[in-house]
């Protein structure tokens, strides 16, 4: 559970007078952000840790995983902005309860995920993993084509990314379904909600895409119990987080032939250790957590827009709800 999920609104500490943002992430992106802040939001001071003279003047922090020590020094902090789409990397217990936590929502992340997911779905749909194996063995081995309308694609997680992926694969004609915590209605998609409908959802996925956030409820959700509910021969695309997958369950289901392939963009830990069995598995395609990446220019503008919303007392895009943990 996220810190700050108590009932009474926590009391904020002293508000810093100016608007100062501390940036502690990738220096290359930082250079672009600095230019955009200077040009488009000159009233917001943009500083790096080396330039921070007065920690008590910092009102906003943009970071991937700030240390407890840094957070303790930022006595006027009001909002912590993740530089990525996920917030599972934060140790919530380090975070004072009055600090608002915001994940990154920006068009670059969505575009990247849509490209990756379409590529992965088509790779699996058209049997490229099998053709790769056949090529290495010098086998000319065409496989009967399954029409897209007979291939069922299901997305776990119907948030900004899950919905964008469904919209992008729809024109190919796949039979689409989705699963989320609360009920959604999406044109052309059979939507399922909650644990009670998970088995029905899984039973109708030839291609399963994981796009839920990593929370206490979803850790280990891709395990023998759930993956064995997929139809025989189904395939998995995990673009959520490595912590969603129980690795030895995937390996045994692949080896038993219940699953026929997996495309994994995320692992736990990252990078994947050298001796890990995923590296050499013939039916696993691995990518190094690149499905989508925060794009510097669009992200800077999304952050400025959120700071403006915060200053105006409006809800921010991507604000984490403490009661849900995402
Ligand atoms: P959103 O918060 O917009 O959507 C999350 C979705 O997951 C919602 O539909 C939500 O349900 C559903 N969900 C959450 N918890 C549960 C649960 N316990 N049971 C069922 N459904 C649940 O997230 P995004 O779409 O922006 O991102 C999803 C994840 O993608 C990120 O958290 C991150 O881990 C991953 N990601 C990976 C990247 C990569 O490069 N591999 C890049 C970017 C993100 P409801 O709609 O009911 O709230």
Coordinates of C-alpha atoms and ligand atoms in Angstrom, one line a residue:
X1 CA 0.0 0.0 0.0
X2 CA 1.3 3.5 -0.9
X3 CA 2.3 5.8 1.9
X4 CA -0.3 8.4 2.6
X5 CA -3.3 6.2 2.2
X6 CA -4.6 7.2 5.6
X7 CA -8.0 8.8 6.0
X8 CA -7.2 12.4 7.1
X9 CA -5.4 14.5 4.5
X10 CA -1.8 14.8 5.8
X11 CA -0.5 18.2 6.8
X12 CA 1.9 19.6 4.3
X13 CA 5.2 21.1 5.3
X14 CA 6.2 24.7 4.6
X15 CA 5.7 25.6 0.9
X16 CA 8.8 26.8 -0.8
X17 CA 8.5 30.3 -2.1
X18 CA 9.8 29.9 -5.7
X19 CA 9.0 27.1 -8.1
X20 CA 12.2 25.0 -8.2
X21 CA 12.4 21.6 -9.9
X22 CA 15.2 19.2 -9.0
X23 CA 16.1 16.8 -11.8
X24 CA 18.2 13.8 -10.9
X25 CA 17.9 11.5 -14.0
X26 CA 19.7 10.9 -17.3
X27 CA 22.0 13.9 -18.1
X28 CA 21.3 13.9 -21.8
X29 CA 17.6 14.2 -21.3
X30 CA 18.3 16.8 -18.6
X31 CA 20.0 19.0 -21.1
X32 CA 16.9 19.0 -23.3
X33 CA 14.6 19.5 -20.4
X34 CA 16.6 22.5 -19.2
X35 CA 16.3 24.1 -22.6
X36 CA 12.6 23.5 -22.8
X37 CA 12.0 24.8 -19.3
X38 CA 14.1 27.9 -20.0
X39 CA 12.1 28.6 -23.2
X40 CA 8.6 27.6 -22.1
X41 CA 8.5 27.8 -18.3
X42 CA 11.1 30.4 -17.2
X43 CA 9.3 30.9 -13.9
X44 CA 10.2 27.3 -12.9
X45 CA 13.9 27.0 -11.9
X46 CA 15.4 23.8 -13.2
X47 CA 18.3 22.5 -11.1
X48 CA 20.5 19.4 -10.9
X49 CA 21.9 18.0 -7.6
X50 CA 25.2 19.8 -8.3
X51 CA 23.4 23.1 -8.7
X52 CA 21.2 22.7 -5.6
X53 CA 22.2 25.3 -3.1
X54 CA 19.2 25.1 -0.8
X55 CA 17.4 21.8 -0.6
X56 CA 14.5 23.5 1.3
X57 CA 13.8 25.5 -1.9
X58 CA 12.9 22.4 -3.9
X59 CA 9.2 22.1 -4.5
X60 CA 9.3 19.4 -7.3
X61 CA 11.5 16.4 -7.9
X62 CA 11.8 14.6 -11.2
X63 CA 13.6 11.3 -10.7
X64 CA 13.7 7.6 -11.3
X65 CA 14.5 6.3 -7.8
X66 CA 15.6 9.0 -5.3
X67 CA 17.5 8.0 -2.2
X68 CA 15.9 8.3 1.2
X69 CA 18.7 10.6 2.1
X70 CA 17.8 13.0 -0.7
X71 CA 14.1 12.9 0.1
X72 CA 14.8 13.7 3.8
X73 CA 16.8 16.8 2.7
X74 CA 13.9 18.1 0.5
X75 CA 11.8 19.5 3.3
X76 CA 9.5 21.5 1.1
X77 CA 8.9 18.8 -1.5
X78 CA 5.3 18.7 -2.8
X79 CA 5.4 16.4 -5.8
X80 CA 7.6 13.6 -7.0
X81 CA 7.4 13.1 -10.8
X82 CA 8.6 9.7 -12.1
X83 CA 10.6 10.1 -15.3
X84 CA 9.1 6.9 -16.5
X85 CA 5.6 5.4 -16.9
X86 CA 5.9 3.1 -13.9
X87 CA 6.2 4.0 -10.2
X88 CA 6.9 0.5 -8.9
X89 CA 10.6 1.4 -8.6
X90 CA 9.8 3.8 -5.7
X91 CA 10.0 2.5 -2.2
X92 CA 6.8 4.2 -1.0
X93 CA 7.9 3.9 2.6
X94 CA 10.6 6.5 1.8
X95 CA 8.0 9.0 0.7
X96 CA 6.5 11.5 3.1
X97 CA 2.7 11.0 3.0
X98 CA 2.0 14.6 1.8
X99 CA 4.1 14.3 -1.3
X100 CA 2.1 13.7 -4.5
X101 CA 3.4 10.9 -6.7
X102 CA 3.0 11.2 -10.4
X103 CA 3.9 8.8 -13.2
X104 CA 4.9 10.1 -16.6
X105 CA 2.2 10.3 -19.2
X106 CA 3.4 11.6 -22.5
X107 CA 2.8 10.7 -26.2
X108 CA 6.3 9.2 -26.8
X109 CA 5.7 6.4 -24.3
X110 CA 2.4 5.5 -25.9
X111 CA 3.8 5.6 -29.5
X112 CA 6.7 3.3 -28.5
X113 CA 4.5 0.8 -26.8
X114 CA 2.1 0.7 -29.7
X115 CA 4.9 0.0 -32.1
X116 CA 6.5 -2.7 -29.9
X117 CA 3.2 -4.5 -29.2
X118 CA 2.1 -4.5 -32.9
X119 CA 5.5 -5.8 -33.9
X120 CA 5.4 -8.5 -31.2
X121 CA 1.8 -9.6 -32.0
X122 CA 2.5 -9.9 -35.7
X123 CA 5.8 -11.7 -35.0
X124 CA 3.9 -14.3 -33.0
X125 CA 0.8 -14.4 -35.3
X126 CA 3.0 -15.1 -38.4
X127 CA 5.2 -17.6 -36.6
X128 CA 8.5 -15.8 -37.0
X129 CA 9.9 -17.6 -33.9
X130 CA 9.3 -20.9 -35.6
X131 CA 10.7 -19.6 -38.9
X132 CA 13.8 -18.4 -37.1
X133 CA 14.4 -21.9 -35.6
X134 CA 13.7 -23.5 -39.0
X135 CA 16.2 -21.2 -40.7
X136 CA 19.0 -22.1 -38.3
X137 CA 18.3 -25.8 -39.1
X138 CA 18.0 -25.1 -42.9
X139 CA 14.4 -26.3 -42.9
X140 CA 12.0 -24.9 -45.5
X141 CA 8.9 -25.3 -43.4
X142 CA 5.8 -23.2 -44.2
X143 CA 3.1 -23.3 -41.5
X144 CA -0.6 -23.0 -42.4
X145 CA -1.7 -19.4 -42.1
X146 CA -4.3 -18.7 -39.3
X147 CA -6.5 -15.7 -40.4
X148 CA -6.3 -12.8 -38.0
X149 CA -10.0 -13.1 -37.3
X150 CA -9.4 -16.6 -35.8
X151 CA -6.5 -15.4 -33.6
X152 CA -7.6 -14.0 -30.2
X153 CA -5.5 -11.2 -28.7
X154 CA -6.1 -10.3 -25.1
X155 CA -4.6 -7.4 -23.1
X156 CA -4.3 -7.4 -19.3
X157 CA -4.5 -3.8 -18.2
X158 CA -6.8 -1.4 -20.0
X159 CA -5.1 1.8 -19.0
X160 CA -3.5 4.4 -21.4
X161 CA -1.1 1.8 -22.9
X162 CA -3.4 -1.2 -23.0
X163 CA -6.2 0.7 -24.8
X164 CA -3.7 2.3 -27.2
X165 CA -2.4 -1.2 -28.1
X166 CA -5.9 -2.6 -28.6
X167 CA -6.8 0.3 -30.9
X168 CA -3.6 -0.2 -32.9
X169 CA -4.0 -4.0 -33.5
X170 CA -7.7 -3.8 -34.2
X171 CA -7.4 -3.0 -38.0
X172 CA -5.6 -6.3 -38.5
X173 CA -8.9 -8.0 -37.6
X174 CA -7.9 -10.0 -34.5
X175 CA -10.6 -11.0 -32.1
X176 CA -9.9 -8.7 -29.1
X177 CA -10.5 -8.9 -25.4
X178 CA -9.2 -7.0 -22.3
X179 CA -9.1 -7.4 -18.6
X180 CA -8.8 -4.7 -15.9
X181 CA -9.6 -4.1 -12.3
X182 CA -12.7 -2.0 -12.9
X183 CA -15.1 -2.5 -15.9
X184 CA -14.4 -0.7 -19.2
X185 CA -16.4 -0.5 -22.4
X186 CA -14.3 -0.4 -25.5
X187 CA -15.7 -0.7 -29.0
X188 CA -14.7 -4.0 -30.6
X189 CA -13.2 -5.4 -27.4
X190 CA -14.7 -8.0 -25.1
X191 CA -14.0 -6.4 -21.7
X192 CA -13.6 -8.4 -18.5
X193 CA -13.1 -7.1 -15.0
X194 CA -11.8 -8.3 -11.7
X195 CA -10.6 -11.7 -10.5
X196 CA -14.0 -13.3 -11.1
X197 CA -13.6 -12.8 -14.8
X198 CA -9.9 -13.5 -15.2
X199 CA -10.3 -17.2 -16.1
X200 CA -12.8 -16.5 -18.8
X201 CA -10.6 -13.8 -20.2
X202 CA -7.5 -16.1 -20.2
X203 CA -9.4 -18.9 -21.9
X204 CA -9.9 -16.6 -24.9
X205 CA -6.4 -15.4 -25.4
X206 CA -4.1 -17.0 -28.1
X207 CA -1.8 -14.0 -27.6
X208 CA -1.7 -12.5 -24.1
X209 CA -0.2 -9.1 -23.6
X210 CA 0.6 -8.0 -20.0
X211 CA 0.2 -4.3 -19.5
X212 CA -0.9 -4.0 -15.8
X213 CA 1.2 -2.0 -13.4
X214 CA 3.3 -3.9 -10.9
X215 CA 1.5 -3.8 -7.5
X216 CA 1.1 -6.1 -4.5
X217 CA -2.0 -7.5 -6.3
X218 CA -0.3 -8.1 -9.7
X219 CA 3.1 -9.4 -8.6
X220 CA 3.5 -12.9 -9.9
X221 CA 0.2 -12.7 -11.9
X222 CA 1.8 -14.6 -14.8
X223 CA 2.2 -17.9 -13.1
X224 CA 1.3 -21.6 -13.7
X225 CA -2.2 -21.0 -12.3
X226 CA -3.1 -18.3 -14.7
X227 CA -0.9 -19.2 -17.8
X228 CA -2.3 -22.7 -17.8
X229 CA -5.8 -21.3 -18.3
X230 CA -4.6 -20.0 -21.7
X231 CA -5.5 -22.2 -24.7
X232 CA -2.9 -24.8 -25.6
X233 CA -0.2 -23.3 -27.8
X234 CA -0.8 -19.7 -26.6
X235 CA 1.9 -17.1 -26.5
X236 CA 2.9 -14.4 -24.0
X237 CA 4.1 -10.9 -24.5
X238 CA 5.2 -9.3 -21.2
X239 CA 5.8 -5.6 -21.5
X240 CA 4.6 -4.9 -18.0
X241 CA 7.3 -5.6 -15.4
X242 CA 9.6 -8.6 -14.7
X243 CA 7.9 -9.0 -11.3
X244 CA 4.6 -10.0 -13.0
X245 CA 6.2 -13.3 -14.3
X246 CA 7.0 -16.4 -12.3
X247 CA 9.9 -17.4 -14.5
X248 CA 10.1 -21.1 -13.8
X249 CA 6.4 -21.5 -14.4
X250 CA 6.9 -20.0 -17.9
X251 CA 9.8 -22.2 -18.6
X252 CA 8.0 -25.4 -17.6
X253 CA 4.8 -24.4 -19.6
X254 CA 7.0 -23.8 -22.7
X255 CA 8.8 -27.0 -22.2
X256 CA 5.6 -28.9 -21.8
X257 CA 4.2 -27.3 -25.0
X258 CA 1.3 -25.7 -23.2
X259 CA 2.7 -22.3 -24.3
X260 CA 4.5 -22.1 -27.6
X261 CA 6.5 -18.8 -27.3
X262 CA 7.1 -15.7 -25.3
X263 CA 8.4 -12.2 -26.0
X264 CA 9.7 -10.6 -22.9
X265 CA 10.8 -7.0 -22.7
X266 CA 11.1 -6.9 -18.9
X267 CA 12.8 -9.2 -16.5
X268 CA 13.6 -9.3 -12.8
X269 CA 16.4 -8.3 -12.2
X270 CA 17.4 -6.1 -15.1
X271 CA 19.8 -6.7 -16.8
X272 CA 19.1 -10.4 -16.9
X273 CA 22.0 -12.3 -15.3
X274 CA 24.4 -13.9 -17.8
X275 CA 23.6 -17.5 -16.8
X276 CA 19.8 -17.1 -16.9
X277 CA 18.0 -19.8 -18.9
X278 CA 15.9 -17.2 -20.8
X279 CA 19.0 -16.1 -22.9
X280 CA 19.2 -19.4 -24.7
X281 CA 15.7 -20.6 -24.8
X282 CA 14.7 -21.2 -28.4
X283 CA 11.1 -20.1 -27.8
X284 CA 11.8 -16.9 -25.9
X285 CA 12.6 -13.6 -27.6
X286 CA 14.2 -11.1 -25.2
X287 CA 14.5 -7.3 -25.5
X288 CA 16.2 -5.1 -22.9
X289 CA 13.3 -3.1 -21.6
X290 CA 13.0 -0.9 -24.6
X291 CA 9.3 -1.4 -25.6
X292 CA 8.9 2.3 -25.0
X293 CA 11.0 5.1 -23.5
X294 CA 10.2 8.5 -22.2
X295 CA 10.8 11.0 -25.1
X296 CA 12.7 14.0 -23.8
X297 CA 10.8 16.8 -25.5
X298 CA 7.3 15.6 -25.1
X299 CA 8.0 14.5 -21.5
X300 CA 9.3 18.0 -20.6
X301 CA 6.1 19.6 -21.9
X302 CA 4.0 17.0 -20.1
X303 CA 5.8 17.8 -16.9
X304 CA 5.4 21.6 -17.3
X305 CA 1.7 21.1 -18.0
X306 CA 1.4 19.0 -14.8
X307 CA 3.2 21.6 -12.7
X308 CA 0.8 24.2 -14.0
X309 CA -2.1 22.0 -13.1
X310 CA -0.7 21.5 -9.6
X311 CA -0.2 25.2 -9.1
X312 CA -3.8 25.8 -10.2
X313 CA -5.1 23.2 -7.7
X314 CA -6.2 20.9 -10.5
X315 CA -5.6 17.1 -10.7
X316 CA -2.4 16.1 -12.5
X317 CA -2.2 13.6 -15.3
X318 CA -0.9 10.3 -14.0
X319 CA -1.2 11.1 -10.4
X320 CA -0.9 7.9 -8.4
X321 CA -4.0 7.1 -6.3
X322 CA -2.6 5.9 -2.9
X323 CA -5.6 3.6 -2.3
X324 CA -4.9 1.6 -5.5
X325 CA -1.1 1.8 -5.6
X326 CA -1.0 2.8 -9.3
Ligands
LIG1 P1 -2.5 2.7 -16.3 O1 -2.4 3.0 -14.9 O2 -3.0 3.7 -17.3 O3 -3.4 1.4 -16.5 C1 -3.3 0.3 -15.7 C2 -4.3 -0.7 -16.1 O4 -4.1 -1.9 -15.3 C3 -5.7 -0.2 -15.7 O5 -6.6 -0.7 -16.7 C4 -6.0 -1.0 -14.4 O6 -7.4 -1.2 -14.2 C5 -5.3 -2.3 -14.6 N1 -5.0 -2.9 -13.3 C6 -4.3 -2.4 -12.3 N2 -4.3 -3.3 -11.3 C7 -5.0 -4.3 -11.6 C8 -5.4 -5.5 -11.0 N3 -5.1 -5.8 -9.8 N4 -6.2 -6.3 -11.7 C9 -6.6 -6.1 -13.0 N5 -6.3 -4.9 -13.6 C10 -5.5 -4.1 -13.0 O7 -1.0 2.2 -16.8 P2 -0.3 2.3 -18.2 O8 -1.2 1.8 -19.2 O9 0.2 3.7 -18.3 O10 1.0 1.4 -17.9 C11 0.9 0.0 -17.6 C12 2.2 -0.5 -17.2 O11 3.0 -0.7 -18.4 C13 3.1 0.4 -16.4 O12 2.7 0.3 -15.0 C14 4.5 -0.2 -16.6 O13 4.7 -1.2 -15.7 C15 4.4 -0.8 -18.0 N6 5.3 -0.1 -18.9 C16 6.3 -0.7 -19.6 C17 7.1 -0.1 -20.4 C18 8.2 -0.8 -21.2 O14 9.0 -0.2 -21.8 N7 8.2 -2.2 -21.1 C19 7.0 1.3 -20.7 C20 5.9 2.0 -20.1 C21 5.0 1.3 -19.2 P3 -8.5 0.0 -14.1 O15 -8.6 0.5 -15.5 O16 -9.7 -0.7 -13.6 O17 -7.9 1.0 -13.1

